[in-house]
Amino acid sequence: MGDGTSAEPLGRIHSDGPDDGLRAVRSSTGVVLCGSCQRLSRCRLGLHRETLQSDGLVVISEVECPRDNEGGPNVAHGGWTAGILDEMVGHALLLRGEFVVTGTLKVKFVKPAPVERPLIGRAREVGRGGRRVYVEADIVLAGTDFLVASAEATMVRRPADHFARHEEWLKSVNGEAR
């Protein structure tokens, strides 16, 4: 529907039951892991711990850029910074059981993110409209208020059959069954 509402029931993240793409597998430190990271049992982007605050709107993340994401000497590649911010804005809703995908992500790079140095991320919901949820996030050097980067995102709540629809779309584009 064009008004941002959905006729289908929206997907919910769950921790047990079928492995249907909406099952949240967590690391030993409680980080929700994507499909690739599930095979490693850790976040390959360096998200070590995440905590949903008591207000239910803010997630605090402990992050460290792994050496294999180095761009310049001892600084993270800008793609890593954008990627970890994307992970954080999604997790601000995943930790509450909402299944979302990124619609838009606007990143502001303030300082180069250091490699292998503790960083703190904060992601928070700032508004809603239909299926869209607006989230802001920032990353600071741990123990300081020095801003490294920030992001504004529009997340889109999706129906439970989101991944099946994607597979069907790929088949139609390729004209073949895989």
mmCIF file of C-alpha atoms in Angstrom:
data_model
loop_
_atom_site.group_PDB
_atom_site.id
_atom_site.type_symbol
_atom_site.label_atom_id
_atom_site.label_comp_id
_atom_site.label_asym_id
_atom_site.label_seq_id
_atom_site.Cartn_x
_atom_site.Cartn_y
_atom_site.Cartn_z
ATOM 1 C CA MET A 1 0.000 0.000 0.000
ATOM 2 C CA GLY A 2 1.228 3.496 -0.761
ATOM 3 C CA ASP A 3 0.489 4.942 2.668
ATOM 4 C CA GLY A 4 3.310 3.083 4.414
ATOM 5 C CA THR A 5 1.025 0.446 5.910
ATOM 6 C CA SER A 6 1.129 -3.229 5.082
ATOM 7 C CA ALA A 7 -1.657 -5.724 4.440
ATOM 8 C CA GLU A 8 0.682 -8.576 5.493
ATOM 9 C CA PRO A 9 1.574 -9.216 9.119
ATOM 10 C CA LEU A 10 4.985 -7.792 9.898
ATOM 11 C CA GLY A 11 7.820 -10.161 10.737
ATOM 12 C CA ARG A 12 8.984 -10.657 14.309
ATOM 13 C CA ILE A 13 12.442 -11.775 15.352
ATOM 14 C CA HIS A 14 12.403 -14.913 17.484
ATOM 15 C CA SER A 15 14.983 -16.920 19.395
ATOM 16 C CA ASP A 16 13.612 -20.404 18.940
ATOM 17 C CA GLY A 17 11.718 -22.361 16.330
ATOM 18 C CA PRO A 18 12.468 -22.655 12.622
ATOM 19 C CA ASP A 19 15.597 -21.223 11.052
ATOM 20 C CA ASP A 20 13.562 -19.025 8.722
ATOM 21 C CA GLY A 21 15.810 -15.981 8.446
ATOM 22 C CA LEU A 22 13.990 -14.310 11.346
ATOM 23 C CA ARG A 23 15.585 -16.459 14.027
ATOM 24 C CA ALA A 24 17.981 -14.405 16.147
ATOM 25 C CA VAL A 25 21.160 -16.300 16.918
ATOM 26 C CA ARG A 26 23.298 -14.562 19.520
ATOM 27 C CA SER A 27 26.991 -14.659 20.312
ATOM 28 C CA SER A 28 28.196 -15.650 23.776
ATOM 29 C CA THR A 29 28.172 -11.915 24.647
ATOM 30 C CA GLY A 30 24.574 -11.432 23.469
ATOM 31 C CA VAL A 31 25.198 -9.835 20.057
ATOM 32 C CA VAL A 32 22.565 -10.682 17.419
ATOM 33 C CA LEU A 33 24.484 -12.339 14.573
ATOM 34 C CA CYS A 34 23.760 -12.077 10.846
ATOM 35 C CA GLY A 35 23.942 -15.192 8.656
ATOM 36 C CA SER A 36 27.651 -14.873 7.890
ATOM 37 C CA CYS A 37 28.575 -14.160 11.504
ATOM 38 C CA GLN A 38 26.506 -17.094 12.785
ATOM 39 C CA ARG A 39 29.014 -19.441 11.127
ATOM 40 C CA LEU A 40 31.816 -17.733 13.088
ATOM 41 C CA SER A 41 29.830 -17.432 16.369
ATOM 42 C CA ARG A 42 30.977 -13.785 16.590
ATOM 43 C CA CYS A 43 30.433 -10.481 14.783
ATOM 44 C CA ARG A 44 33.080 -10.134 12.081
ATOM 45 C CA LEU A 45 32.594 -6.346 12.140
ATOM 46 C CA GLY A 46 33.813 -6.133 15.731
ATOM 47 C CA LEU A 47 30.540 -5.624 17.589
ATOM 48 C CA HIS A 48 31.433 -7.202 20.945
ATOM 49 C CA ARG A 49 28.443 -6.455 23.179
ATOM 50 C CA GLU A 50 25.109 -4.652 22.860
ATOM 51 C CA THR A 51 22.654 -3.703 25.550
ATOM 52 C CA LEU A 52 19.084 -2.502 25.161
ATOM 53 C CA GLN A 53 18.612 0.223 27.765
ATOM 54 C CA SER A 54 15.678 0.174 30.194
ATOM 55 C CA ASP A 55 13.820 2.811 28.142
ATOM 56 C CA GLY A 56 13.595 0.243 25.305
ATOM 57 C CA LEU A 57 14.645 2.866 22.762
ATOM 58 C CA VAL A 58 18.453 3.085 23.082
ATOM 59 C CA VAL A 59 21.043 0.391 22.420
ATOM 60 C CA ILE A 60 24.606 0.800 23.699
ATOM 61 C CA SER A 61 27.236 -1.129 21.723
ATOM 62 C CA GLU A 62 30.845 -1.985 22.522
ATOM 63 C CA VAL A 63 32.709 -1.989 19.219
ATOM 64 C CA GLU A 64 36.269 -2.360 17.977
ATOM 65 C CA CYS A 65 37.324 -2.209 14.328
ATOM 66 C CA PRO A 66 39.235 -5.398 13.445
ATOM 67 C CA ARG A 67 42.639 -4.994 11.785
ATOM 68 C CA ASP A 68 41.345 -6.641 8.595
ATOM 69 C CA ASN A 69 39.098 -3.578 8.043
ATOM 70 C CA GLU A 70 42.020 -1.130 8.093
ATOM 71 C CA GLY A 71 41.876 1.518 5.352
ATOM 72 C CA GLY A 72 44.749 3.913 6.080
ATOM 73 C CA PRO A 73 47.465 3.296 8.637
ATOM 74 C CA ASN A 74 45.713 2.327 11.909
ATOM 75 C CA VAL A 75 42.344 3.726 10.803
ATOM 76 C CA ALA A 76 39.205 1.924 9.713
ATOM 77 C CA HIS A 77 38.095 1.827 6.108
ATOM 78 C CA GLY A 78 35.123 4.159 5.660
ATOM 79 C CA GLY A 79 33.087 1.159 4.518
ATOM 80 C CA TRP A 80 33.620 -0.433 7.926
ATOM 81 C CA THR A 81 32.375 2.720 9.660
ATOM 82 C CA ALA A 82 29.250 2.806 7.483
ATOM 83 C CA GLY A 83 28.773 -0.940 7.935
ATOM 84 C CA ILE A 84 28.981 -0.911 11.723
ATOM 85 C CA LEU A 85 26.591 2.062 11.888
ATOM 86 C CA ASP A 86 24.169 0.134 9.650
ATOM 87 C CA GLU A 87 24.447 -2.848 12.003
ATOM 88 C CA MET A 88 23.803 -0.632 15.032
ATOM 89 C CA VAL A 89 20.695 1.093 13.626
ATOM 90 C CA GLY A 90 19.218 -2.278 12.687
ATOM 91 C CA HIS A 91 19.965 -3.774 16.083
ATOM 92 C CA ALA A 92 18.196 -0.864 17.792
ATOM 93 C CA LEU A 93 15.003 -2.545 16.544
ATOM 94 C CA LEU A 94 16.063 -6.203 16.255
ATOM 95 C CA LEU A 95 16.746 -6.317 19.992
ATOM 96 C CA ARG A 96 13.078 -5.420 20.482
ATOM 97 C CA GLY A 97 11.978 -8.225 18.163
ATOM 98 C CA GLU A 98 11.151 -6.045 15.151
ATOM 99 C CA PHE A 99 12.230 -7.332 11.734
ATOM 100 C CA VAL A 100 13.553 -4.391 9.712
ATOM 101 C CA VAL A 101 15.735 -3.674 6.715
ATOM 102 C CA THR A 102 17.630 -0.498 5.946
ATOM 103 C CA GLY A 103 15.810 1.890 3.614
ATOM 104 C CA THR A 104 18.319 4.744 3.790
ATOM 105 C CA LEU A 105 21.513 5.364 5.710
ATOM 106 C CA LYS A 106 23.180 8.775 5.844
ATOM 107 C CA VAL A 107 26.640 8.672 7.442
ATOM 108 C CA LYS A 108 28.634 11.641 8.727
ATOM 109 C CA PHE A 109 32.341 10.889 9.110
ATOM 110 C CA VAL A 110 33.844 13.182 11.766
ATOM 111 C CA LYS A 111 37.213 11.585 12.620
ATOM 112 C CA PRO A 112 38.908 8.457 11.310
ATOM 113 C CA ALA A 113 37.844 5.455 13.390
ATOM 114 C CA PRO A 114 40.919 3.863 14.974
ATOM 115 C CA VAL A 115 41.658 0.186 14.419
ATOM 116 C CA GLU A 116 41.741 -2.145 17.435
ATOM 117 C CA ARG A 117 40.696 0.528 19.918
ATOM 118 C CA PRO A 118 37.500 0.376 21.999
ATOM 119 C CA LEU A 119 34.599 2.434 20.696
ATOM 120 C CA ILE A 120 31.114 2.973 22.096
ATOM 121 C CA GLY A 121 28.086 3.137 19.849
ATOM 122 C CA ARG A 122 24.645 4.463 20.699
ATOM 123 C CA ALA A 123 21.605 3.860 18.518
ATOM 124 C CA ARG A 124 18.166 5.198 19.294
ATOM 125 C CA GLU A 125 14.746 5.332 17.725
ATOM 126 C CA VAL A 126 13.672 8.917 17.048
ATOM 127 C CA GLY A 127 10.331 8.453 15.275
ATOM 128 C CA ARG A 128 7.850 6.290 13.368
ATOM 129 C CA GLY A 129 5.504 6.596 10.444
ATOM 130 C CA GLY A 130 3.666 3.596 8.978
ATOM 131 C CA ARG A 131 6.233 0.832 8.419
ATOM 132 C CA ARG A 132 9.136 3.283 8.647
ATOM 133 C CA VAL A 133 11.174 3.708 11.814
ATOM 134 C CA TYR A 134 13.710 6.529 12.089
ATOM 135 C CA VAL A 135 16.909 5.765 13.967
ATOM 136 C CA GLU A 136 20.020 7.800 14.803
ATOM 137 C CA ALA A 137 23.372 6.411 15.876
ATOM 138 C CA ASP A 138 26.811 7.647 16.821
ATOM 139 C CA ILE A 139 30.215 6.218 17.642
ATOM 140 C CA VAL A 140 32.609 7.776 20.164
ATOM 141 C CA LEU A 141 36.024 6.786 21.477
ATOM 142 C CA ALA A 142 35.451 4.699 24.596
ATOM 143 C CA GLY A 143 35.849 6.734 27.779
ATOM 144 C CA THR A 144 35.489 10.057 25.926
ATOM 145 C CA ASP A 145 32.890 12.205 24.212
ATOM 146 C CA PHE A 146 35.003 12.417 21.014
ATOM 147 C CA LEU A 147 32.628 11.764 18.130
ATOM 148 C CA VAL A 148 33.994 9.522 15.382
ATOM 149 C CA ALA A 149 30.905 9.177 13.164
ATOM 150 C CA SER A 150 27.131 9.419 13.221
ATOM 151 C CA ALA A 151 24.241 8.187 11.106
ATOM 152 C CA GLU A 152 20.588 8.805 10.377
ATOM 153 C CA ALA A 153 18.613 5.862 9.057
ATOM 154 C CA THR A 154 15.176 5.010 7.826
ATOM 155 C CA MET A 155 14.433 1.408 8.687
ATOM 156 C CA VAL A 156 11.517 -0.405 7.079
ATOM 157 C CA ARG A 157 9.537 -3.054 8.960
ATOM 158 C CA ARG A 158 8.995 -6.044 6.670
ATOM 159 C CA PRO A 159 6.646 -9.031 6.508
ATOM 160 C CA ALA A 160 7.877 -12.449 7.622
ATOM 161 C CA ASP A 161 8.131 -13.689 4.017
ATOM 162 C CA HIS A 162 10.630 -10.961 3.058
ATOM 163 C CA PHE A 163 13.457 -13.390 2.216
ATOM 164 C CA ALA A 164 11.187 -15.791 0.304
ATOM 165 C CA ARG A 165 9.946 -12.833 -1.765
ATOM 166 C CA HIS A 166 13.536 -11.878 -2.481
ATOM 167 C CA GLU A 167 14.336 -15.402 -3.717
ATOM 168 C CA GLU A 168 11.270 -15.358 -5.965
ATOM 169 C CA TRP A 169 12.284 -11.972 -7.349
ATOM 170 C CA LEU A 170 15.789 -13.266 -8.134
ATOM 171 C CA LYS A 171 14.323 -16.265 -9.955
ATOM 172 C CA SER A 172 12.110 -13.997 -12.044
ATOM 173 C CA VAL A 173 15.019 -11.702 -12.905
ATOM 174 C CA ASN A 174 17.283 -14.595 -13.839
ATOM 175 C CA GLY A 175 14.492 -16.507 -15.563
ATOM 176 C CA GLU A 176 15.565 -19.661 -13.800
ATOM 177 C CA ALA A 177 15.044 -21.674 -10.655
ATOM 178 C CA ARG A 178 17.993 -22.008 -8.315
#
